[in-house]
C-alpha cells in the first residue's frame, strides 16, 4: 500500500524520466544509489510530505551519490564557493568543514552563540526558499542562497551556497562586524578578522543570477534522481550487512579484520566477503578505510591535534599508511586538507 502511494505521488517525475529516455538522453544511473544501504524496506516511501527522517535518509543517499559529488567538486572549483545538499530540517552549519568554506565564517563557528545566529539565518532561509530559490543576509552582511530540491511535490531539501558579499564591503561595515563578533564572545585578532573579511568573495548580480540558474537546473536533475533512489531501494539491505556496518562503526578504532567482523555477524568469512562487496560495491578494507577517513576529516578541524595523533585515533597503525589512504580517497594529504579548511 505504501509503495503504491509513493508511486502515485511520483507519477509526474516518472514521466519526466521516460521523456529523457524517449529524447535519447542518458539514463541517470549511479552504482551508489543501487546498493540499498538502508535498514528498513523502502525507507524513502512516505506518503504526503514525508517526515524529517525520511527526507534526511533520501538527501543523504543523494549527497553520497557519485553524480552529486562530481557536481559539487566542479561547482566549487568553477565558482570558488562552497556547496551543500542538506535536508529541510538541519541543525548543522551547512558549509562548516566544506570545500571553500569562508575563512571569516570559520572563525565565527568557534563560538556556539555565533553558530546559533547562523542557524537562525538558515531557518529563515529554509522558510523563504520552500517554493523557489531565495537569498538572505546574515548579521555580518554575507549572503547565502538556497534552491529547493523536490521529490514530486514533496520538499526534501536544499542546495545551498553562499558566504559571499553582493557588494564590495566597506571599512564601516567591517568595524560593525568586529563589534558584532565581540558581542558573540569571539576573541580573535583584528588583523586576522580583517584579512578574512576582505578576502570574502564579492559576486555581481549577473554572477549571482547564473549561479542560481545552475543550481536550479541541478536541483531538477536531483529530483529525477531521487525517483530512482525510491524505486531502487525497495529491496532492503540484507540484515547481516546492516549489522556488519554497525559493528565496523563501533569498532573502527580497533584492529579489525574481515574474519572478525564475519564472526561478529555469525556468518562465514567467504560468504560475508562476497555479500559485502555485492551490496556496498566496495570491499571490506576499502569500506573500513573510508569510515576511518570520515572520522579523521572531523578531527582535522581541531588545530590542536597533530596529524599523527589523529591517524592512531581513527584506527590506523602507521602515519605513512594513514597519509597514503587519505590521499587516495580525498586526493590530497591530511596536512593539505587541514590547511584548506583552516584557510592557511
Tab-separated table of C-alpha atoms in Angstrom, residues 2-302:
chain	number	residue	atom	x	y	z
A	2	UNK	CA	2.776	2.402	0.967
A	3	UNK	CA	4.709	1.699	-2.227
A	4	UNK	CA	1.555	2.290	-4.279
A	5	UNK	CA	1.042	5.686	-2.661
A	6	UNK	CA	4.602	6.695	-3.357
A	7	UNK	CA	4.419	5.655	-6.979
A	8	UNK	CA	1.242	7.653	-7.425
A	9	UNK	CA	2.914	10.638	-5.802
A	10	UNK	CA	5.886	10.256	-8.157
A	11	UNK	CA	3.920	9.828	-11.375
A	12	UNK	CA	4.821	13.207	-12.828
A	13	UNK	CA	8.517	12.731	-12.126
A	14	UNK	CA	8.465	9.208	-13.546
A	15	UNK	CA	7.032	10.630	-16.756
A	16	UNK	CA	9.944	13.057	-16.853
A	17	UNK	CA	12.373	10.142	-16.694
A	18	UNK	CA	10.545	8.435	-19.562
A	19	UNK	CA	10.739	11.664	-21.542
A	20	UNK	CA	14.511	11.658	-21.130
A	21	UNK	CA	14.626	8.123	-22.497
A	22	UNK	CA	12.442	8.988	-25.485
A	23	UNK	CA	14.575	12.043	-26.193
A	24	UNK	CA	17.681	9.887	-26.309
A	25	UNK	CA	19.166	11.461	-23.181
A	26	UNK	CA	21.339	9.273	-20.949
A	27	UNK	CA	19.615	7.484	-18.107
A	28	UNK	CA	20.583	8.821	-14.691
A	29	UNK	CA	22.413	5.975	-13.005
A	30	UNK	CA	24.784	5.721	-10.098
A	31	UNK	CA	26.052	2.493	-8.523
A	32	UNK	CA	25.997	4.165	-5.112
A	33	UNK	CA	22.227	4.506	-5.429
A	34	UNK	CA	21.711	0.864	-6.366
A	35	UNK	CA	23.308	-0.755	-3.335
A	36	UNK	CA	20.434	-0.482	-0.862
A	37	UNK	CA	22.377	0.660	2.198
A	38	UNK	CA	19.352	1.065	4.473
A	39	UNK	CA	17.806	-0.837	7.337
A	40	UNK	CA	14.097	-0.888	6.532
A	41	UNK	CA	12.062	-1.640	3.464
A	42	UNK	CA	11.953	1.387	1.162
A	43	UNK	CA	12.820	3.956	3.868
A	44	UNK	CA	12.029	6.828	1.497
A	45	UNK	CA	8.448	5.748	0.844
A	46	UNK	CA	6.472	8.250	2.874
A	47	UNK	CA	3.090	9.414	1.583
A	48	UNK	CA	2.228	13.093	1.522
A	49	UNK	CA	5.063	15.344	2.609
A	50	UNK	CA	7.017	12.570	4.299
A	51	UNK	CA	8.810	13.234	7.558
A	52	UNK	CA	12.170	14.507	8.749
A	53	UNK	CA	13.823	11.090	8.991
A	54	UNK	CA	12.571	10.032	5.570
A	55	UNK	CA	13.803	13.220	3.938
A	56	UNK	CA	17.162	13.053	5.694
A	57	UNK	CA	17.720	9.478	4.519
A	58	UNK	CA	16.881	10.430	0.947
A	59	UNK	CA	19.081	13.544	0.983
A	60	UNK	CA	21.939	11.520	2.460
A	61	UNK	CA	21.645	8.994	-0.364
A	62	UNK	CA	21.700	11.773	-2.955
A	63	UNK	CA	24.649	13.516	-1.274
A	64	UNK	CA	26.639	10.270	-1.300
A	65	UNK	CA	25.936	9.628	-4.972
A	66	UNK	CA	28.732	9.926	-7.495
A	67	UNK	CA	26.814	12.427	-9.614
A	68	UNK	CA	26.342	14.849	-6.707
A	69	UNK	CA	29.935	14.569	-5.528
A	70	UNK	CA	31.243	15.234	-9.031
A	71	UNK	CA	28.916	18.208	-9.444
A	72	UNK	CA	29.846	19.624	-6.039
A	73	UNK	CA	33.532	19.398	-6.889
A	74	UNK	CA	33.060	21.001	-10.321
A	75	UNK	CA	30.840	23.764	-8.909
A	76	UNK	CA	33.318	24.587	-6.144
A	77	UNK	CA	36.291	24.627	-8.497
A	78	UNK	CA	34.476	26.790	-11.052
A	79	UNK	CA	32.971	29.319	-8.630
A	80	UNK	CA	35.245	29.166	-5.592
A	81	UNK	CA	32.120	28.810	-3.425
A	82	UNK	CA	31.022	26.066	-1.026
A	83	UNK	CA	28.032	23.895	-1.938
A	84	UNK	CA	25.921	21.768	0.375
A	85	UNK	CA	22.956	19.467	-0.172
A	86	UNK	CA	21.065	19.450	3.109
A	87	UNK	CA	17.668	18.291	4.400
A	88	UNK	CA	14.930	20.810	5.164
A	89	UNK	CA	15.385	20.495	8.910
A	90	UNK	CA	19.076	20.722	9.685
A	91	UNK	CA	20.814	21.956	12.815
A	92	UNK	CA	24.306	21.892	11.403
A	93	UNK	CA	26.186	24.770	9.822
A	94	UNK	CA	25.819	23.966	6.118
A	95	UNK	CA	29.301	24.955	4.950
A	96	UNK	CA	31.432	24.240	8.020
A	97	UNK	CA	34.296	21.940	7.101
A	98	UNK	CA	33.346	22.055	3.428
A	99	UNK	CA	35.477	22.849	0.424
A	100	UNK	CA	35.866	26.659	0.050
A	101	UNK	CA	34.405	27.467	3.460
A	102	UNK	CA	34.643	31.218	4.102
A	103	UNK	CA	37.558	31.993	6.433
A	104	UNK	CA	35.607	34.611	8.380
A	105	UNK	CA	32.690	32.218	8.869
A	106	UNK	CA	35.100	29.526	10.010
A	107	UNK	CA	36.289	31.827	12.796
A	108	UNK	CA	32.693	32.544	13.839
A	109	UNK	CA	31.926	28.822	14.023
A	110	UNK	CA	34.183	28.545	17.069
A	111	UNK	CA	31.510	30.010	19.357
A	112	UNK	CA	28.092	28.496	19.988
A	113	UNK	CA	26.375	31.892	20.130
A	114	UNK	CA	27.623	32.778	16.662
A	115	UNK	CA	26.586	29.328	15.451
A	116	UNK	CA	23.125	29.958	16.887
A	117	UNK	CA	22.836	33.186	14.912
A	118	UNK	CA	23.892	31.377	11.730
A	119	UNK	CA	21.348	28.617	12.310
A	120	UNK	CA	18.583	31.188	12.756
A	121	UNK	CA	19.516	32.672	9.388
A	122	UNK	CA	19.417	29.172	7.913
A	123	UNK	CA	15.955	28.582	9.370
A	124	UNK	CA	14.646	31.801	7.805
A	125	UNK	CA	16.237	30.834	4.517
A	126	UNK	CA	14.534	27.429	4.625
A	127	UNK	CA	11.132	29.047	5.131
A	128	UNK	CA	11.555	31.524	2.286
A	129	UNK	CA	13.129	29.094	-0.182
A	130	UNK	CA	10.446	26.418	0.185
A	131	UNK	CA	8.786	27.354	-3.113
A	132	UNK	CA	11.593	28.961	-5.120
A	133	UNK	CA	15.268	29.951	-4.802
A	134	UNK	CA	15.893	32.620	-2.201
A	135	UNK	CA	18.863	34.621	-0.930
A	136	UNK	CA	19.154	36.082	2.547
A	137	UNK	CA	21.798	38.007	4.503
A	138	UNK	CA	23.263	37.429	7.961
A	139	UNK	CA	24.192	39.937	10.673
A	140	UNK	CA	27.680	40.240	9.178
A	141	UNK	CA	26.262	41.162	5.779
A	142	UNK	CA	27.152	37.979	3.917
A	143	UNK	CA	24.601	36.191	1.752
A	144	UNK	CA	23.517	32.587	1.380
A	145	UNK	CA	21.286	31.183	-1.339
A	146	UNK	CA	19.096	28.081	-1.128
A	147	UNK	CA	17.440	26.258	-4.024
A	148	UNK	CA	14.667	23.739	-3.202
A	149	UNK	CA	15.028	20.072	-4.164
A	150	UNK	CA	11.808	18.081	-4.522
A	151	UNK	CA	10.540	14.557	-4.846
A	152	UNK	CA	7.360	15.111	-6.826
A	153	UNK	CA	5.521	17.795	-4.845
A	154	UNK	CA	7.413	16.981	-1.680
A	155	UNK	CA	10.196	19.299	-0.490
A	156	UNK	CA	13.090	17.112	0.669
A	157	UNK	CA	15.997	19.537	0.965
A	158	UNK	CA	18.030	22.405	-0.424
A	159	UNK	CA	21.113	23.037	-2.477
A	160	UNK	CA	22.808	25.823	-0.545
A	161	UNK	CA	25.769	28.042	-1.374
A	162	UNK	CA	26.981	31.454	-0.322
A	163	UNK	CA	29.116	33.079	2.371
A	164	UNK	CA	29.617	35.914	-0.123
A	165	UNK	CA	29.039	39.643	-0.444
A	166	UNK	CA	26.725	41.075	-3.090
A	167	UNK	CA	28.597	44.396	-2.911
A	168	UNK	CA	32.177	45.263	-2.043
A	169	UNK	CA	32.327	45.672	1.761
A	170	UNK	CA	33.367	48.981	3.313
A	171	UNK	CA	35.550	49.751	6.294
A	172	UNK	CA	32.464	50.870	8.208
A	173	UNK	CA	30.792	47.516	7.591
A	174	UNK	CA	33.893	45.712	8.805
A	175	UNK	CA	34.026	47.731	12.020
A	176	UNK	CA	30.362	46.925	12.598
A	177	UNK	CA	31.120	43.246	12.017
A	178	UNK	CA	34.005	43.368	14.515
A	179	UNK	CA	31.690	44.791	17.174
A	180	UNK	CA	29.178	42.042	16.451
A	181	UNK	CA	31.876	39.388	16.722
A	182	UNK	CA	32.945	40.815	20.086
A	183	UNK	CA	29.344	40.663	21.324
A	184	UNK	CA	29.303	36.971	20.429
A	185	UNK	CA	32.318	36.446	22.667
A	186	UNK	CA	34.796	35.590	19.929
A	187	UNK	CA	38.340	36.531	20.866
A	188	UNK	CA	40.167	36.903	17.560
A	189	UNK	CA	42.997	39.088	16.342
A	190	UNK	CA	41.557	42.049	14.425
A	191	UNK	CA	44.135	41.697	11.658
A	192	UNK	CA	43.111	38.066	11.189
A	193	UNK	CA	39.463	39.103	11.058
A	194	UNK	CA	40.229	41.895	8.617
A	195	UNK	CA	42.145	39.626	6.240
A	196	UNK	CA	39.366	37.035	6.336
A	197	UNK	CA	36.580	39.606	5.957
A	198	UNK	CA	38.026	41.432	2.973
A	199	UNK	CA	39.097	38.204	1.245
A	200	UNK	CA	35.427	37.174	1.047
A	201	UNK	CA	34.156	36.718	-2.498
A	202	UNK	CA	32.084	39.538	-3.970
A	203	UNK	CA	29.718	38.400	-6.712
A	204	UNK	CA	27.887	40.644	-9.131
A	205	UNK	CA	24.113	40.433	-9.712
A	206	UNK	CA	24.768	38.724	-13.039
A	207	UNK	CA	27.069	36.147	-11.462
A	208	UNK	CA	24.512	35.531	-8.732
A	209	UNK	CA	21.767	35.013	-11.298
A	210	UNK	CA	23.913	32.497	-13.187
A	211	UNK	CA	24.760	30.597	-10.005
A	212	UNK	CA	21.081	30.336	-9.061
A	213	UNK	CA	20.247	29.113	-12.563
A	214	UNK	CA	22.952	26.437	-12.410
A	215	UNK	CA	21.728	25.217	-9.038
A	216	UNK	CA	18.104	25.225	-10.198
A	217	UNK	CA	18.979	23.008	-13.156
A	218	UNK	CA	20.905	20.641	-10.922
A	219	UNK	CA	18.035	20.601	-8.400
A	220	UNK	CA	15.750	19.357	-11.192
A	221	UNK	CA	18.312	16.689	-12.023
A	222	UNK	CA	18.417	15.609	-8.378
A	223	UNK	CA	14.619	15.462	-8.315
A	224	UNK	CA	14.636	12.906	-11.122
A	225	UNK	CA	17.484	11.047	-9.470
A	226	UNK	CA	15.533	10.876	-6.212
A	227	UNK	CA	12.803	8.921	-8.022
A	228	UNK	CA	15.325	6.248	-8.859
A	229	UNK	CA	16.505	6.167	-5.258
A	230	UNK	CA	12.973	5.450	-4.037
A	231	UNK	CA	12.351	2.707	-6.580
A	232	UNK	CA	15.798	1.104	-6.374
A	233	UNK	CA	15.734	0.897	-2.580
A	234	UNK	CA	12.503	-1.072	-2.335
A	235	UNK	CA	14.584	-4.144	-1.550
A	236	UNK	CA	16.279	-3.525	1.775
A	237	UNK	CA	19.897	-4.197	2.565
A	238	UNK	CA	20.463	-7.697	3.985
A	239	UNK	CA	20.361	-7.558	7.807
A	240	UNK	CA	23.784	-9.203	8.012
A	241	UNK	CA	25.343	-6.255	6.143
A	242	UNK	CA	23.490	-3.724	8.285
A	243	UNK	CA	24.797	-5.391	11.445
A	244	UNK	CA	28.287	-5.548	9.966
A	245	UNK	CA	28.296	-1.816	9.217
A	246	UNK	CA	27.144	-1.042	12.736
A	247	UNK	CA	29.898	-3.250	14.144
A	248	UNK	CA	32.522	-1.573	11.948
A	249	UNK	CA	31.459	1.902	13.071
A	250	UNK	CA	31.503	0.856	16.724
A	251	UNK	CA	34.952	-0.768	16.495
A	252	UNK	CA	36.619	1.311	13.770
A	253	UNK	CA	39.470	2.406	16.061
A	254	UNK	CA	40.476	-1.217	16.704
A	255	UNK	CA	42.470	-3.604	14.516
A	256	UNK	CA	39.540	-5.008	12.564
A	257	UNK	CA	39.793	-7.953	10.203
A	258	UNK	CA	37.335	-9.380	7.711
A	259	UNK	CA	37.120	-12.602	9.698
A	260	UNK	CA	36.469	-10.766	12.956
A	261	UNK	CA	33.516	-8.862	11.501
A	262	UNK	CA	32.177	-12.015	9.833
A	263	UNK	CA	32.215	-13.820	13.179
A	264	UNK	CA	30.516	-10.858	14.858
A	265	UNK	CA	27.553	-11.205	12.482
A	266	UNK	CA	27.522	-15.020	12.626
A	267	UNK	CA	28.464	-15.829	9.058
A	268	UNK	CA	31.392	-17.387	7.232
A	269	UNK	CA	34.264	-15.208	6.066
A	270	UNK	CA	33.822	-16.334	2.452
A	271	UNK	CA	30.083	-15.595	2.365
A	272	UNK	CA	30.479	-12.277	4.177
A	273	UNK	CA	33.270	-11.115	1.854
A	274	UNK	CA	31.213	-11.908	-1.237
A	275	UNK	CA	27.973	-10.420	0.134
A	276	UNK	CA	29.618	-7.237	1.449
A	277	UNK	CA	31.181	-6.436	-1.925
A	278	UNK	CA	27.934	-7.202	-3.753
A	279	UNK	CA	25.819	-4.937	-1.525
A	280	UNK	CA	28.176	-1.998	-0.942
A	281	UNK	CA	30.093	-2.041	-4.210
A	282	UNK	CA	33.463	-1.915	-2.416
A	283	UNK	CA	35.451	-4.468	-0.460
A	284	UNK	CA	35.685	-4.622	3.325
A	285	UNK	CA	39.124	-2.986	3.542
A	286	UNK	CA	38.115	-0.006	1.399
A	287	UNK	CA	34.912	0.479	3.377
A	288	UNK	CA	36.762	0.429	6.702
A	289	UNK	CA	39.302	2.923	5.357
A	290	UNK	CA	36.552	5.299	4.248
A	291	UNK	CA	34.838	5.120	7.641
A	292	UNK	CA	38.107	5.971	9.360
A	293	UNK	CA	38.920	8.797	6.947
A	294	UNK	CA	35.496	10.369	7.536
A	295	UNK	CA	36.228	10.477	11.251
A	296	UNK	CA	39.703	11.853	10.552
A	297	UNK	CA	38.219	14.693	8.483
A	298	UNK	CA	36.260	15.878	11.513
A	299	UNK	CA	39.260	15.599	13.829
A	300	UNK	CA	41.395	17.643	11.429
A	301	UNK	CA	39.142	20.606	12.185
A	302	UNK	CA	40.830	20.741	15.594
